[in-house]
Structure formats: structure tokens, C-alpha cells
Amino acid sequence: MDKNNRIEKKRRQEIEMLDCMIRIYCRGNHGTKEKLCEDCQALREYAVTRTQKCPFMEIKTFCSACKVHCYSTQMQQRVKAVMRYAGPRMLFVHPVMALKHVKVTLAEKKKNSRKGM
């Protein structure tokens, strides 16, 4: 797989993870079934746009681990709330996706602790 395909695959996976977590959050907090509420749809669109334009996709793991935070402060807070709520619930909805996310997160933390970050 060439570099561009690898980056696009990673981008798609990140968008899929965001989408899944926002859906879990919206369903649990706003009572939606099929469609997202207006606020969650706006958050999803914002996050997808940022992910599609990310120049660091090749080297970063997740936005939370990135040195450059391109989300506005308000959107960062909203995404953090989504992650805090949906993260633990991912194990029941998409266990494989959740375990992959945990594995990458732990590997990144271990790498950063070796670097003294």
C-alpha cells in the first residue's frame, strides 16, 4: 500500500471512529435513534472537516495526541465530552474498534513517556 492510500485509510478510520462516538453520545444524551440532532450533526461536520484537512495525518495517532490543536476551544470541549461519554460505551457497540483505539492510545502514551513529554 502506498503512502497516500495509507494516509487516506487512516483518515477514513478516524472519521468512522468520530462518527460512531458522536452517534453513541447523541443517542444517549439527546434520545436520537437514526439521525443526529442538529448540534451533534454540526459537531460531526466540524470534526470531519478538520480531519479531512489535517496535514499531520501521516504521523499523528489521534487529535488529542497532536501537537497542533486545530479545533476551537469550544469544539475541543464538546469533542472531549463526547469522548468521555462514548469511550467506555464503545466496548459494547464496537468492541474491536474500541480495543484498537485503546491499543494505539497506550502505545502513544508509552512512546511519549520515553521521550519525556
PDB file of C-alpha atoms in Angstrom, residues 6 54-55 61 65 98:
ATOM      1  CA  ARG A   6      -2.231   4.536   3.906  1.00  0.00           C
ATOM      2  CA  CYS A  54      -5.274  17.560   8.718  1.00  0.00           C
ATOM      3  CA  PRO A  55      -1.696  17.931   7.431  1.00  0.00           C
ATOM      4  CA  THR A  61      -2.349   8.942  16.240  1.00  0.00           C
ATOM      5  CA  ALA A  65      -2.089  13.458  20.898  1.00  0.00           C
ATOM      6  CA  ALA A  98     -12.592   0.254  20.886  1.00  0.00           C
TER       7      ALA A  98
END
